[in-house]
XYZ file of C-alpha atoms in Angstrom:
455
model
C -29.701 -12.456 -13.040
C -32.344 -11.862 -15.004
C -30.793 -10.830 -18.491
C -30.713 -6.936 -18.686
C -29.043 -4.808 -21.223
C -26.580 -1.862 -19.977
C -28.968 0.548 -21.054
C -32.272 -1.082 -19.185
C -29.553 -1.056 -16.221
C -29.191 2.721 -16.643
C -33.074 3.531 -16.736
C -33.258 1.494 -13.738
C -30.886 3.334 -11.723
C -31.151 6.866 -13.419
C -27.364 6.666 -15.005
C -25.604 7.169 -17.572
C -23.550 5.204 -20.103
C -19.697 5.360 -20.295
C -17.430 3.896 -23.006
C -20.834 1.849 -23.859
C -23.453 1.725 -26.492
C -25.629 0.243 -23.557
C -26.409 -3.167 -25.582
C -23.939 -5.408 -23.554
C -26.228 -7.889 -21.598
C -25.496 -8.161 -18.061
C -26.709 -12.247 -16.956
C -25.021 -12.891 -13.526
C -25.723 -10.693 -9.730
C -23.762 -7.730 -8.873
C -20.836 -8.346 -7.525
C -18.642 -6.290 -4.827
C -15.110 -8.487 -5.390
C -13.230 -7.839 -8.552
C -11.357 -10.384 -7.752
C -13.999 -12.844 -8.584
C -16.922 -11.655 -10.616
C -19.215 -14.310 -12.068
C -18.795 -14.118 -15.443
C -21.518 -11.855 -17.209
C -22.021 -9.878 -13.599
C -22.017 -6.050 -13.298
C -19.206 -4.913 -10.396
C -20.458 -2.015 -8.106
C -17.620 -0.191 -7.498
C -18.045 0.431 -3.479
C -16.182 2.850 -1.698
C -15.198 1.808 1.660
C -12.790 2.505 4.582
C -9.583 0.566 3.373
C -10.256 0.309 -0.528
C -12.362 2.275 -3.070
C -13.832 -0.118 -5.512
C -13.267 2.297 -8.480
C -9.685 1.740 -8.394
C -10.528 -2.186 -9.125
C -12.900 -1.657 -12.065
C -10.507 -2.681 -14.977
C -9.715 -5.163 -13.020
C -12.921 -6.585 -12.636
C -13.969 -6.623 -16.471
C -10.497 -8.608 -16.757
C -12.014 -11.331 -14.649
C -15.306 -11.402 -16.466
C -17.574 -8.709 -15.386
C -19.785 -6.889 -18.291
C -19.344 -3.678 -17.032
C -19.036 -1.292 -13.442
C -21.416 0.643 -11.381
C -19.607 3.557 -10.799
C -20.170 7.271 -9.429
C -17.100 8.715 -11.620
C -15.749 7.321 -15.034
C -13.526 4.845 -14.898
C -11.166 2.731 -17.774
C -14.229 0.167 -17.775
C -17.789 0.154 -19.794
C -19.977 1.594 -16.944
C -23.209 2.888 -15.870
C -22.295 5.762 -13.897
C -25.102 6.752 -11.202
C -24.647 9.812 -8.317
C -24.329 6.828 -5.456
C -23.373 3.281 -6.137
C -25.497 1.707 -2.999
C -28.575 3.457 -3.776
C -28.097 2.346 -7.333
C -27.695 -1.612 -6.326
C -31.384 -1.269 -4.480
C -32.802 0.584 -7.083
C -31.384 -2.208 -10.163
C -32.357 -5.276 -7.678
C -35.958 -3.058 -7.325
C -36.310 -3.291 -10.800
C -35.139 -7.243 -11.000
C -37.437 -8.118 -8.629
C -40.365 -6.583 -10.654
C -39.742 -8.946 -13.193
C -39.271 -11.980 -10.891
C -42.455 -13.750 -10.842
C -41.627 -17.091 -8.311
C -41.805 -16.882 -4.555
C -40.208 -14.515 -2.498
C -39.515 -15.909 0.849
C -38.458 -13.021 3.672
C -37.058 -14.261 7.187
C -35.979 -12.011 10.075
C -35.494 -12.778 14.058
C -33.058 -12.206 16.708
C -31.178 -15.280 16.587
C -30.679 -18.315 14.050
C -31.561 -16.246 10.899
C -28.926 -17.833 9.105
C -29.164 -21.813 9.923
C -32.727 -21.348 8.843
C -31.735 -19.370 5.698
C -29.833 -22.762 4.993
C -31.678 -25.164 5.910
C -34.684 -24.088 3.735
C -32.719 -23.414 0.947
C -31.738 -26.952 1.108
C -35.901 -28.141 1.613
C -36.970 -25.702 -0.846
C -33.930 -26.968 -3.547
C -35.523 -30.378 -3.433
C -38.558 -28.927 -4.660
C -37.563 -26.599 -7.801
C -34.563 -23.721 -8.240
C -34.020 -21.437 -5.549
C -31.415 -18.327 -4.445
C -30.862 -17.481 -1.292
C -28.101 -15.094 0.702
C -24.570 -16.316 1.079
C -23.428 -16.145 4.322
C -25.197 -13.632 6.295
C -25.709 -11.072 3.517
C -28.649 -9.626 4.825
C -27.773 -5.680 4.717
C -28.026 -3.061 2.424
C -25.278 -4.476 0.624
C -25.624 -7.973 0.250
C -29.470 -8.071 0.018
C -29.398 -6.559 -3.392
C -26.476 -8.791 -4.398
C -29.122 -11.607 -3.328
C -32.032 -10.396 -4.976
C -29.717 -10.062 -8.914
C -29.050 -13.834 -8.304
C -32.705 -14.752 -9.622
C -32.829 -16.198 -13.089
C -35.835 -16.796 -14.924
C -36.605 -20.024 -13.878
C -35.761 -19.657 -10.489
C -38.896 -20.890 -8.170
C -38.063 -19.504 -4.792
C -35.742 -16.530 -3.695
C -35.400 -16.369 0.088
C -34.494 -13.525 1.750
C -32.735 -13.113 5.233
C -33.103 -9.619 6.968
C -31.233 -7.990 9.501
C -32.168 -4.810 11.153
C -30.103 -2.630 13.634
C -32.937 -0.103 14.279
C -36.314 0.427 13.368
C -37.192 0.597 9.297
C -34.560 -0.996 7.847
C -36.419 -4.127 7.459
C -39.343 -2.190 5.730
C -36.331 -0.776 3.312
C -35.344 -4.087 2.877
C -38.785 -5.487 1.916
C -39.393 -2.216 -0.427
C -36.963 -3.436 -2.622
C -37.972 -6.760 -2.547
C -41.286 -7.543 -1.226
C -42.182 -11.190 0.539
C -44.815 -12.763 -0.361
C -44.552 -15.781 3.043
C -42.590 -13.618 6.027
C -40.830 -15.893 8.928
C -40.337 -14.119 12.356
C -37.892 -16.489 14.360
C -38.041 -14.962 17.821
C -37.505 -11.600 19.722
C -34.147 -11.636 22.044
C -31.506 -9.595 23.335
C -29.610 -9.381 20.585
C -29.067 -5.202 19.706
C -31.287 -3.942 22.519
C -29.018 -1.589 23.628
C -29.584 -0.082 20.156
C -33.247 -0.806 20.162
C -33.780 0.296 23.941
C -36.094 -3.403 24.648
C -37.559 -6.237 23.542
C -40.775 -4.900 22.286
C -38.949 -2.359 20.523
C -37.171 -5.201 18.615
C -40.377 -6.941 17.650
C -42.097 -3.716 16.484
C -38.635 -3.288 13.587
C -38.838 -7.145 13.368
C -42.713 -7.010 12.218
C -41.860 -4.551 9.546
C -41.465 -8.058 7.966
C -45.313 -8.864 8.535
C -46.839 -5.888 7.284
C -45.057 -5.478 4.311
C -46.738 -8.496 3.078
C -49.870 -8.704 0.751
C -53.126 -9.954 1.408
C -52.639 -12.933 0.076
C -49.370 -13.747 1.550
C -48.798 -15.625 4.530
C -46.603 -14.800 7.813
C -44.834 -17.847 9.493
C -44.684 -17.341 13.200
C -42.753 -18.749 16.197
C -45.952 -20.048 18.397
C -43.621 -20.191 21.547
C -42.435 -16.372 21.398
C -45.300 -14.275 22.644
C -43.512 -11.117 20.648
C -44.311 -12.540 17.652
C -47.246 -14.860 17.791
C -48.425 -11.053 18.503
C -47.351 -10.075 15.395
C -50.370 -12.340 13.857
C -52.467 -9.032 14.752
C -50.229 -7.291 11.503
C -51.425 -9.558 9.023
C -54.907 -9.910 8.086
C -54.034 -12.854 5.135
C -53.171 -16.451 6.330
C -51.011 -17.567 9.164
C -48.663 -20.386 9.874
C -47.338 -20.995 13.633
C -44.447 -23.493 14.411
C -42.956 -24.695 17.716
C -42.788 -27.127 20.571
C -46.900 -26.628 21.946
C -49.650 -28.121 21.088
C -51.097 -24.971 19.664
C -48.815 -24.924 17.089
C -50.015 -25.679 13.041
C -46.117 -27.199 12.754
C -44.824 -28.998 16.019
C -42.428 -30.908 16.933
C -43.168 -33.728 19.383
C -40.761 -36.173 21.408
C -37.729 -34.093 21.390
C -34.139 -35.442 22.318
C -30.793 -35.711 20.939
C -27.861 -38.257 20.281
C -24.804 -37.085 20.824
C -26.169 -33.471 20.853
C -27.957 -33.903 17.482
C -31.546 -33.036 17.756
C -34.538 -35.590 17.003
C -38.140 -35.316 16.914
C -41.708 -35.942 14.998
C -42.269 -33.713 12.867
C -46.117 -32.763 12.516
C -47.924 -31.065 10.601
C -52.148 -31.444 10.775
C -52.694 -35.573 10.171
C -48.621 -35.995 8.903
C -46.060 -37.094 11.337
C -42.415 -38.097 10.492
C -39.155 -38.905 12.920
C -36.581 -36.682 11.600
C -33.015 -36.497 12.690
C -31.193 -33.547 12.349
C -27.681 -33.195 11.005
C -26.699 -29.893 12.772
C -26.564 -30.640 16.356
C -27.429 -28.268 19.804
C -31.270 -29.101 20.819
C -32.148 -25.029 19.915
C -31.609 -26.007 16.006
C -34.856 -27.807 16.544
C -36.510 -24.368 16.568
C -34.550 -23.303 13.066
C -35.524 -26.681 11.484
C -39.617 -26.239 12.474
C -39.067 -22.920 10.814
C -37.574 -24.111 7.771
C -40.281 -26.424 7.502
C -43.065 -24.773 8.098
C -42.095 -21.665 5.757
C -41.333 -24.900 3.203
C -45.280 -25.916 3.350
C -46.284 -22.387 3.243
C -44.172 -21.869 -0.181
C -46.072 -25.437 -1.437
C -43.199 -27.643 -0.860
C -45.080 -31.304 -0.256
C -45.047 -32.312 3.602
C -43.707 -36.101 2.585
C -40.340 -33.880 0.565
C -39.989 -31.374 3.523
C -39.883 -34.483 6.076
C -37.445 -36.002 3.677
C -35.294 -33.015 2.673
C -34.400 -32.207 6.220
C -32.483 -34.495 8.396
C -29.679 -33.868 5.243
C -29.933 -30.296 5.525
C -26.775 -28.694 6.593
C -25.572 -25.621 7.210
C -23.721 -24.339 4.020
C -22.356 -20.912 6.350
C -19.711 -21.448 8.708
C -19.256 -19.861 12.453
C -22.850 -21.423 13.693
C -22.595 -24.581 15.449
C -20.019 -26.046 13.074
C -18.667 -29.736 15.046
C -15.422 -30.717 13.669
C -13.246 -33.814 15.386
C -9.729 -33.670 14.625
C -7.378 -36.816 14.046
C -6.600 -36.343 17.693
C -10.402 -37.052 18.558
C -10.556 -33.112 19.916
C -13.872 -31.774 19.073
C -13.974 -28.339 18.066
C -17.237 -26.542 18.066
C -17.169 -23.298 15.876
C -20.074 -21.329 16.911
C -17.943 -17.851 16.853
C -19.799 -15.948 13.814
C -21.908 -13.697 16.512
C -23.439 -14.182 20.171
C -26.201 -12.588 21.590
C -27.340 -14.058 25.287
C -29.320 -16.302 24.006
C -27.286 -18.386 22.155
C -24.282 -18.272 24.080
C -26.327 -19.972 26.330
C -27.813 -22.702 23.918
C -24.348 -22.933 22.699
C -23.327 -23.901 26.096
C -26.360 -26.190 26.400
C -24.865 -28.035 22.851
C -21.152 -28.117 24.196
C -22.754 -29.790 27.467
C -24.705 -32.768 25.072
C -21.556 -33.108 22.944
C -18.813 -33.782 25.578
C -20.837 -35.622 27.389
C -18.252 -37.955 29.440
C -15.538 -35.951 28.048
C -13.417 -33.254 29.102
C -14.784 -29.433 28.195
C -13.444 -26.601 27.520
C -14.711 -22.846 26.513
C -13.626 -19.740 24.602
C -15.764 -17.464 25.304
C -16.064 -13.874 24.389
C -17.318 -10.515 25.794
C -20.864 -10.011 24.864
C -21.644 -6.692 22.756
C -24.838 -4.084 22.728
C -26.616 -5.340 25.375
C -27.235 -1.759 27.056
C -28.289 -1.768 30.210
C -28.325 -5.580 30.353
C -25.141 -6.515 29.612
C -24.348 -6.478 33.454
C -26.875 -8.954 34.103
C -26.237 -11.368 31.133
C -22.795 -11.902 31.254
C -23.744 -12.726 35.301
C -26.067 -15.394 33.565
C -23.731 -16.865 31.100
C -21.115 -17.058 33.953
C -23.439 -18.678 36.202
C -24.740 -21.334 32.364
C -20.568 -21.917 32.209
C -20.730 -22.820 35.813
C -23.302 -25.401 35.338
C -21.718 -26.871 32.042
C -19.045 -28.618 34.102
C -15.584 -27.000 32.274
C -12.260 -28.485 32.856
C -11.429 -24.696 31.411
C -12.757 -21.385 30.502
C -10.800 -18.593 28.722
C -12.288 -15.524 28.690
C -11.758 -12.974 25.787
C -11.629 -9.632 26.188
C -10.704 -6.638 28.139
C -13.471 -4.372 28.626
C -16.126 -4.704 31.668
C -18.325 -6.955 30.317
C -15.432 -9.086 30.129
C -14.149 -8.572 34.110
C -17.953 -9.071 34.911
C -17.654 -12.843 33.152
C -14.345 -13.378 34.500
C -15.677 -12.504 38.009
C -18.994 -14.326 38.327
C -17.561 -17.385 36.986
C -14.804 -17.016 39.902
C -17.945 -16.576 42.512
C -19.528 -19.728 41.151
C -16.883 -22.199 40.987
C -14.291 -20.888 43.004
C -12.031 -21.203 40.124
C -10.964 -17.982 38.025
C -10.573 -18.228 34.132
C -8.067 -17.676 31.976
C -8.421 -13.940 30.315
C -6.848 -13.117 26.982
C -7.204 -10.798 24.154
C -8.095 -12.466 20.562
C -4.633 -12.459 19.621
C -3.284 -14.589 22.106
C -6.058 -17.065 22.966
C -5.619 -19.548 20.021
C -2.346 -20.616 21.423
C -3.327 -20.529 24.651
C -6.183 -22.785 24.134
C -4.470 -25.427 21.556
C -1.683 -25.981 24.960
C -4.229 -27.115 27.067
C -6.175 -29.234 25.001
C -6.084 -33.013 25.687
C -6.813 -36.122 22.825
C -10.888 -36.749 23.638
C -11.837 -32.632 24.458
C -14.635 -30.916 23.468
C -14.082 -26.983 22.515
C -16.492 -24.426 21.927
C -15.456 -21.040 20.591
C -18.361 -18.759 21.071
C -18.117 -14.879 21.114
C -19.297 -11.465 19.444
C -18.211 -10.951 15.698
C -15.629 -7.942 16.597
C -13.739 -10.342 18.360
C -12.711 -13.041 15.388
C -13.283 -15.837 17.255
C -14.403 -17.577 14.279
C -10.661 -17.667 12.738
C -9.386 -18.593 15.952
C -11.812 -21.556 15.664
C -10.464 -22.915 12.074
C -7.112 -22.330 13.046
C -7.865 -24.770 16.029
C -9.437 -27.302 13.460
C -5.574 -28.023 13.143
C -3.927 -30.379 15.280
């Protein structure tokens, strides 16, 4: 963090000192785990469902912390504010005020994360940058982000989630972007949001909260946000597979389901080869490049940078062969209908010639929709040639999968709850398979995924 004394931490969030003289210098982000603080951090003592972080607070200056957020006194220096959360934005608010490098905000549907990674990675190569861990992109984790900058960091990017309209425009008033990336509008949430225009209106909260001078990043192939250029009166930056596009990529394929293409930008062309695999990264890795150039990262480093680029998150698209030579693809984190279906697109290009098999879960706020995409996905399994598809969960959506898979192939899947479908799938698999494990986040997929890793 950017070195603040207790007492600048109290004006900032309108506490009060406890068992302090306020001249302690906090140096590290907030942190939420008083298990493991980095050492100079300040702990924000959360209150949740299952644990309140107050009880922890000794605890937490034990393992390094200068001092607790708190809302009561505790046996630990604090600041003590009326709310804890509101105190986190308001002490990143103040942080980012006195961050002078690049602030770099990206928001979409689908593939916030991989792009959150890989141009971390492109904009590394270029100078010091902080960026989310794992998908901390909420209320919580976004100030925790934004308390990781240091004084010489360079670039701090930003990923943003929304579940309804405004909280990206909260996110970006407590740490405005100066380049905003829009990935693309899909289904993801629109039972919450009631559409897909409705999504791209909270989504371009993103574009208008940036200055005059700052530049919005665009997915050319998404009409929803190419429309979004209408927001933004400064400079604009499109990416995607047309010719229209200011950052293309021509001559797509992929070995062994790892995308290649040129990369193109104006006059500069480069092959790159991409390390994550599933032909839909492609998308993710124009992003990342594009929103690279736009920061000032050199085309020749970005071209360079990214066919090492890998994801540093786990759950998306993670391809793991076991001594067995079973393949296990962990794309469990989330799934909205889009990438369920690009995921089976991936499994398809991976076990190619080999025997596949699919975990795949119940689909989640898709409102009036859901119906119709789980249909689709059952008819996308259909086509992806399985040996075997288990089916998790035991609500509708999930007797809708079961049962359009049954019309299309004449063959009904297996259907089991979370807790019994990792042994269930590690008896059937066969030296040479290829697994995906794909599902919504309620479901834990992803841990039935690494505990499949072993054989």
């Amino acid at each position: 963090m950017i070195p603040m004394t207790l007492s600048e931490i109290a004006t900032a969030t309108g506490g009060v000192l406890h068992t302090t003289d306020g001249s302690p210098t906090v140096t590290a982000p907030l942190a939420f785990d008083s298990r493991h603080p980095a050492p100079g951090a300040l702990f924000a003592c959360l209150t949740g469902a299952l644990a309140d972080g107050h009880d922890f607070a000794a605890h937490a200056v034990a393992q390094g912390a200068v001092a607790v957020l708190a809302q009561r006194p505790v046996r630990a220096p604090a600041v003590l504010v009326p709310d804890v959360l509101t105190a986190m934005s308001d002490l990143a608010r103040t942080v980012h005020r006195h961050y002078d490098g690049t602030t770099i905000g990206i928001t979409g549907s689908a593939g916030k994360t991989t792009t959150k990674d890989l141009l971390a990675h492109l904009l590394a190569a270029h100078g010091p940058t902080v960026a989310n861990r794992a998908s901390f992109n909420n209320e919580i984790g976004f100030p925790v982000t934004v308390t990781g900058v240091r004084p010489d960091t360079r670039y701090l990017v930003l990923e943003m989630g929304a579940r309804g309209k405004g909280h990206i425009q909260t996110l970006c008033d407590i740490a405005g972007p100066g380049i905003s990336t829009v990935l693309g509008i899909g289904s993801a949430h629109v039972g919450e949001f009631g559409s897909r225009e409705a999504i791209a209106d909270a989504k371009a909260e993103i574009v208008r909260a940036l200055p005059a001078t700052g530049t919005a990043v665009l997915n050319a192939d998404d009409p929803l946000v190419t429309a979004m250029a209408r927001e933004h009166a400064g400079p604009i930056l499109t990416f995607g597979t047309g010719e229209g596009a200011d950052v293309r990529a021509t001559g797509i394929g992929a070995v062994e389901g790892r995308p290649f293409f040129t990369l193109r930008h104006h006059d500069q062309a480069a092959p790159v080869q991409l390390a994550l695999h599933g032909r839909h990264n492609t998308t993710n890795a124009l992003a990342a490049a594009a929103t690279a150039l736009a920061a000032g990262v050199p085309f020749d480093t970005v071209a360079a940078a990214l066919p090492e680029a890998r994801m540093t998150t786990g759950g998306r698209m993670a391809v793991t062969t076991r001594t067995d030579d079973v393949t296990i693809i962990n794309d469990a984190f989330n799934a909205s209908p889009e990438s369920v279906l690009a995921a089976l697109d991936a499994l398809t290009e991976v076990g190619r010639g080999r025997r596949r098999v699919a975990v795949l879960g119940e689909m989640a706020e898709l409102g009036e929709a859901s119906t119709a995409w789980h249909r689709r996905v059952a008819d996308a399994a259909a086509r992806a040639g399985l040996a075997r598809l288990l089916v998790v969960g035991t609500g509708e959506d999930a007797d809708t999968l079961a049962a359009a898979y049954t019309a299309a192939t004449g063959t009904a899947p297996d259907r089991h709850t979370p807790d019994t479908v990792g042994a269930a799938a590690r008896s059937l698999l066969l030296p040479g398979d290829v697994l995906l494990v794909k599902g919504a986040h309620a479901l834990g997929l992803d841990t039935v995924a690494n505990q499949l890793l072993t054989v």
